[in-house]
Amino acid sequence: MSKGPWVMEQEWQDVYFLHWPIMAKDLREHVPQELEIDTFDGMAWIGVVYFQMKQKSFRFIPPIPGTSSFLELNVRTYVKYKGKSGVYFFNINVNNPIVSKLASVGDILPFQFAKMYEKRDKGTLTFQNRREENGHTPETLIATVKPISEPIMRTPLEFWLTERHYLWTKTTGTLIRQYNGHTQWVLQRAHGVVHENTIAPYLMGQVQENKPIVHYSKYKKAFLYLPIKESQTEK
């Protein structure tokens, strides 16, 4: 666990992980040079994580109306820094404009507003994420996913992809680390069909045409700690 008190409590529901293997060299220019790209059996991985944020509250601040429940989709890869393993986010999409603005204060994490839609039918979920920026082609992900197993004993790869408690970002030239504390993931295997994928086109390339491996987790409570400048951490 990180030193010091946690500052935010979150509850995530119906979490879907979609993962694609990718060559580490194809990621290098898009990840801060201070971070080592983490690999498993020689391959780096791109992850898309989609879930419902059901509760989000700060430890020392009263709840902010309209910000506790929303959909989130993040695009990430896996990195290492000075012996610690974690996540580097390329973007974090949310369907709540208030949350996207508040979370972007300080430019710590790459939160962006996106139009998101989901439809549920007998355990099958179809979701759509569409993010538009002026002057750019909209980035869209449409997928249908469904759990197909009971909770599993994770393989080394499945553990490696999901047990990530540190995250890094770089803003105004400073590398920042944050700790995300939670219990180990209880995963189920899932079936997934990607109908359209133009998310992070500068990353995905041929990955967009490949089928992801998909996992599902019903629920997770997490605690976020204060961000720390790496230059201020102990050696």
Tab-separated table of C-alpha atoms in Angstrom:
chain	number	residue	atom	x	y	z
A	1	MET	CA	0.000	0.000	0.000
A	2	SER	CA	1.030	3.577	-0.619
A	3	LYS	CA	2.151	5.746	2.283
A	4	GLY	CA	-0.352	8.303	3.522
A	5	PRO	CA	-4.171	8.267	3.519
A	6	TRP	CA	-6.306	7.495	0.507
A	7	VAL	CA	-8.128	10.500	-0.963
A	8	MET	CA	-10.870	8.967	-3.131
A	9	GLU	CA	-13.073	5.878	-2.889
A	10	GLN	CA	-14.528	4.336	-6.060
A	11	GLU	CA	-16.862	1.433	-6.847
A	12	TRP	CA	-16.630	-0.166	-10.299
A	13	GLN	CA	-19.345	-2.492	-11.607
A	14	ASP	CA	-19.503	-4.808	-14.640
A	15	VAL	CA	-15.861	-4.372	-15.608
A	16	TYR	CA	-14.788	-5.669	-19.025
A	17	PHE	CA	-11.137	-5.993	-20.038
A	18	LEU	CA	-10.308	-6.207	-23.761
A	19	HIS	CA	-6.647	-6.871	-24.586
A	20	TRP	CA	-4.545	-7.038	-27.741
A	21	PRO	CA	-0.842	-7.959	-28.043
A	22	ILE	CA	1.331	-5.395	-29.821
A	23	MET	CA	5.015	-4.934	-30.603
A	24	ALA	CA	6.743	-2.781	-27.996
A	25	LYS	CA	8.485	-0.773	-30.730
A	26	ASP	CA	5.083	0.367	-32.000
A	27	LEU	CA	4.356	1.959	-28.617
A	28	ARG	CA	7.719	3.538	-27.856
A	29	GLU	CA	7.140	7.013	-29.311
A	30	HIS	CA	3.749	7.318	-27.580
A	31	VAL	CA	4.965	6.534	-24.038
A	32	PRO	CA	7.194	8.852	-21.938
A	33	GLN	CA	10.841	7.863	-22.364
A	34	GLU	CA	11.327	7.532	-18.587
A	35	LEU	CA	8.908	4.597	-18.559
A	36	GLU	CA	10.007	1.148	-19.666
A	37	ILE	CA	7.384	-0.640	-21.736
A	38	ASP	CA	6.467	-3.803	-19.842
A	39	THR	CA	6.227	-7.014	-21.851
A	40	PHE	CA	5.045	-10.592	-21.331
A	41	ASP	CA	6.894	-13.247	-23.359
A	42	GLY	CA	8.305	-10.449	-25.509
A	43	MET	CA	4.987	-8.759	-26.336
A	44	ALA	CA	3.541	-5.486	-25.095
A	45	TRP	CA	-0.227	-5.194	-24.667
A	46	ILE	CA	-2.936	-2.619	-25.308
A	47	GLY	CA	-5.861	-2.746	-22.892
A	48	VAL	CA	-9.336	-1.253	-23.133
A	49	VAL	CA	-11.263	-1.312	-19.850
A	50	TYR	CA	-14.987	-0.513	-19.800
A	51	PHE	CA	-17.101	-0.263	-16.655
A	52	GLN	CA	-19.777	1.578	-14.727
A	53	MET	CA	-18.608	3.903	-11.990
A	54	LYS	CA	-21.390	3.576	-9.426
A	55	GLN	CA	-19.921	5.526	-6.541
A	56	LYS	CA	-17.088	8.035	-6.441
A	57	SER	CA	-16.397	10.146	-3.388
A	58	PHE	CA	-13.538	12.141	-1.924
A	59	ARG	CA	-12.465	11.366	1.620
A	60	PHE	CA	-12.463	14.917	2.945
A	61	ILE	CA	-14.899	16.658	0.571
A	62	PRO	CA	-18.721	16.441	0.519
A	63	PRO	CA	-20.166	14.603	-2.522
A	64	ILE	CA	-20.393	16.708	-5.673
A	65	PRO	CA	-23.919	16.358	-7.152
A	66	GLY	CA	-24.060	14.640	-10.530
A	67	THR	CA	-20.571	13.105	-10.407
A	68	SER	CA	-20.946	9.784	-8.556
A	69	SER	CA	-22.268	7.574	-11.383
A	70	PHE	CA	-21.116	7.396	-15.009
A	71	LEU	CA	-19.648	5.128	-17.686
A	72	GLU	CA	-15.899	4.983	-18.258
A	73	LEU	CA	-13.685	3.507	-20.960
A	74	ASN	CA	-9.920	3.812	-20.736
A	75	VAL	CA	-7.158	2.874	-23.150
A	76	ARG	CA	-3.885	1.827	-21.570
A	77	THR	CA	-0.635	-0.064	-21.838
A	78	TYR	CA	1.698	-1.561	-19.251
A	79	VAL	CA	4.941	-0.017	-18.074
A	80	LYS	CA	7.677	-0.201	-15.434
A	81	TYR	CA	9.624	2.444	-13.569
A	82	LYS	CA	12.436	1.794	-11.081
A	83	GLY	CA	11.215	-1.697	-10.299
A	84	LYS	CA	7.514	-0.848	-10.039
A	85	SER	CA	4.990	-2.166	-12.581
A	86	GLY	CA	1.823	-0.354	-13.542
A	87	VAL	CA	-0.303	1.383	-16.159
A	88	TYR	CA	0.134	4.254	-18.573
A	89	PHE	CA	-3.170	5.724	-19.810
A	90	PHE	CA	-3.469	7.059	-23.359
A	91	ASN	CA	-6.957	8.368	-22.667
A	92	ILE	CA	-9.822	8.005	-20.207
A	93	ASN	CA	-13.283	8.532	-21.683
A	94	VAL	CA	-16.319	9.289	-19.501
A	95	ASN	CA	-19.887	10.117	-20.489
A	96	ASN	CA	-20.283	12.786	-17.816
A	97	PRO	CA	-19.135	16.275	-18.921
A	98	ILE	CA	-18.893	17.524	-15.329
A	99	VAL	CA	-16.586	14.646	-14.377
A	100	SER	CA	-14.423	15.111	-17.488
A	101	LYS	CA	-13.891	18.804	-16.675
A	102	LEU	CA	-13.254	18.326	-12.968
A	103	ALA	CA	-10.940	15.354	-13.500
A	104	SER	CA	-8.926	17.301	-16.083
A	105	VAL	CA	-7.988	20.024	-13.593
A	106	GLY	CA	-4.215	20.020	-13.265
A	107	ASP	CA	-3.831	17.868	-16.359
A	108	ILE	CA	-2.877	14.891	-14.174
A	109	LEU	CA	-4.879	12.258	-16.077
A	110	PRO	CA	-6.130	12.362	-19.707
A	111	PHE	CA	-9.885	12.509	-19.039
A	112	GLN	CA	-12.090	13.346	-22.029
A	113	PHE	CA	-15.822	13.502	-22.604
A	114	ALA	CA	-17.310	10.864	-24.926
A	115	LYS	CA	-20.799	9.894	-26.041
A	116	MET	CA	-21.438	6.436	-24.624
A	117	TYR	CA	-24.367	4.061	-25.039
A	118	GLU	CA	-25.050	0.557	-23.823
A	119	LYS	CA	-27.737	-2.076	-24.292
A	120	ARG	CA	-28.178	-5.154	-22.105
A	121	ASP	CA	-30.024	-8.311	-23.090
A	122	LYS	CA	-29.967	-11.544	-21.058
A	123	GLY	CA	-26.413	-11.144	-19.846
A	124	THR	CA	-25.079	-9.758	-23.110
A	125	LEU	CA	-23.837	-6.175	-23.208
A	126	THR	CA	-23.372	-4.070	-26.331
A	127	PHE	CA	-21.632	-0.774	-25.720
A	128	GLN	CA	-20.591	2.150	-27.880
A	129	ASN	CA	-17.966	4.774	-27.116
A	130	ARG	CA	-17.618	7.730	-29.498
A	131	ARG	CA	-15.264	10.626	-28.841
A	132	GLU	CA	-15.109	13.605	-31.147
A	133	GLU	CA	-12.504	16.360	-31.323
A	134	ASN	CA	-12.577	19.375	-33.588
A	135	GLY	CA	-10.645	18.699	-36.758
A	136	HIS	CA	-10.174	14.999	-36.051
A	137	THR	CA	-11.981	11.869	-37.204
A	138	PRO	CA	-14.225	10.589	-34.392
A	139	GLU	CA	-12.758	7.708	-32.389
A	140	THR	CA	-15.293	4.920	-31.919
A	141	LEU	CA	-15.443	1.526	-30.261
A	142	ILE	CA	-18.545	-0.651	-30.558
A	143	ALA	CA	-18.429	-4.128	-29.016
A	144	THR	CA	-20.674	-6.900	-27.739
A	145	VAL	CA	-19.424	-8.833	-24.690
A	146	LYS	CA	-20.742	-11.586	-22.442
A	147	PRO	CA	-19.269	-13.607	-19.543
A	148	ILE	CA	-18.923	-17.282	-20.484
A	149	SER	CA	-17.464	-18.887	-17.353
A	150	GLU	CA	-17.573	-18.945	-13.595
A	151	PRO	CA	-14.679	-17.233	-11.744
A	152	ILE	CA	-11.369	-18.659	-12.927
A	153	MET	CA	-7.932	-19.423	-11.555
A	154	ARG	CA	-5.905	-16.860	-13.478
A	155	THR	CA	-3.015	-17.772	-15.752
A	156	PRO	CA	0.278	-15.860	-15.344
A	157	LEU	CA	-0.705	-13.665	-18.318
A	158	GLU	CA	-4.159	-12.902	-16.899
A	159	PHE	CA	-2.605	-11.949	-13.562
A	160	TRP	CA	0.008	-9.783	-15.329
A	161	LEU	CA	-2.630	-7.920	-17.351
A	162	THR	CA	-4.927	-7.077	-14.456
A	163	GLU	CA	-3.002	-6.732	-11.181
A	164	ARG	CA	-1.730	-3.202	-11.748
A	165	HIS	CA	-1.805	-0.793	-8.808
A	166	TYR	CA	0.486	2.003	-9.961
A	167	LEU	CA	-0.285	4.444	-12.746
A	168	TRP	CA	1.888	7.085	-14.333
A	169	THR	CA	1.264	10.214	-16.329
A	170	LYS	CA	3.481	13.050	-17.514
A	171	THR	CA	2.404	16.672	-17.361
A	172	THR	CA	4.445	19.863	-17.943
A	173	GLY	CA	7.546	17.716	-18.215
A	174	THR	CA	7.046	16.009	-14.834
A	175	LEU	CA	6.482	12.294	-14.387
A	176	ILE	CA	3.742	11.648	-11.805
A	177	ARG	CA	2.827	8.399	-10.061
A	178	GLN	CA	-0.440	7.483	-8.339
A	179	TYR	CA	-1.348	4.404	-6.328
A	180	ASN	CA	-4.679	2.597	-6.739
A	181	GLY	CA	-5.373	0.212	-3.876
A	182	HIS	CA	-7.801	-2.702	-4.189
A	183	THR	CA	-8.103	-6.427	-3.608
A	184	GLN	CA	-7.080	-8.897	-6.317
A	185	TRP	CA	-9.370	-9.216	-9.307
A	186	VAL	CA	-11.861	-12.087	-9.520
A	187	LEU	CA	-12.090	-12.725	-13.257
A	188	GLN	CA	-14.435	-14.617	-15.532
A	189	ARG	CA	-13.659	-15.367	-19.150
A	190	ALA	CA	-15.868	-13.561	-21.623
A	191	HIS	CA	-16.767	-13.657	-25.294
A	192	GLY	CA	-16.316	-10.456	-27.239
A	193	VAL	CA	-17.088	-9.234	-30.758
A	194	VAL	CA	-15.733	-5.864	-31.852
A	195	HIS	CA	-18.016	-4.338	-34.477
A	196	GLU	CA	-16.103	-1.094	-35.019
A	197	ASN	CA	-12.787	0.093	-33.624
A	198	THR	CA	-11.074	3.381	-34.411
A	199	ILE	CA	-9.950	4.045	-30.826
A	200	ALA	CA	-6.446	5.573	-30.580
A	201	PRO	CA	-5.662	5.021	-34.277
A	202	TYR	CA	-2.044	6.091	-33.769
A	203	LEU	CA	-1.645	2.988	-31.580
A	204	MET	CA	-3.853	0.241	-32.832
A	205	GLY	CA	-2.882	-0.252	-36.477
A	206	GLN	CA	-3.323	-3.906	-37.354
A	207	VAL	CA	-4.525	-4.555	-33.805
A	208	GLN	CA	-7.890	-3.070	-34.758
A	209	GLU	CA	-8.526	-6.032	-37.049
A	210	ASN	CA	-7.560	-8.691	-34.501
A	211	LYS	CA	-9.877	-10.273	-31.954
A	212	PRO	CA	-9.155	-9.314	-28.343
A	213	ILE	CA	-9.014	-11.597	-25.351
A	214	VAL	CA	-11.851	-10.576	-23.021
A	215	HIS	CA	-12.387	-10.877	-19.269
A	216	TYR	CA	-15.168	-9.790	-16.927
A	217	SER	CA	-15.325	-8.867	-13.257
A	218	LYS	CA	-18.570	-8.102	-11.432
A	219	TYR	CA	-17.418	-5.576	-8.848
A	220	LYS	CA	-14.392	-3.829	-7.390
A	221	LYS	CA	-13.926	-1.199	-4.689
A	222	ALA	CA	-10.781	0.886	-5.060
A	223	PHE	CA	-8.986	3.619	-3.135
A	224	LEU	CA	-6.910	6.288	-4.862
A	225	TYR	CA	-3.987	7.970	-3.136
A	226	LEU	CA	-2.450	11.392	-3.681
A	227	PRO	CA	-0.363	11.746	-6.879
A	228	ILE	CA	3.384	12.005	-6.244
A	229	LYS	CA	6.071	13.572	-8.424
A	230	GLU	CA	8.628	10.869	-9.136
A	231	SER	CA	11.423	13.362	-8.520
A	232	GLN	CA	10.189	13.595	-4.937
A	233	THR	CA	9.984	9.878	-4.215
A	234	GLU	CA	12.597	7.915	-2.327
A	235	LYS	CA	15.383	6.362	-4.379
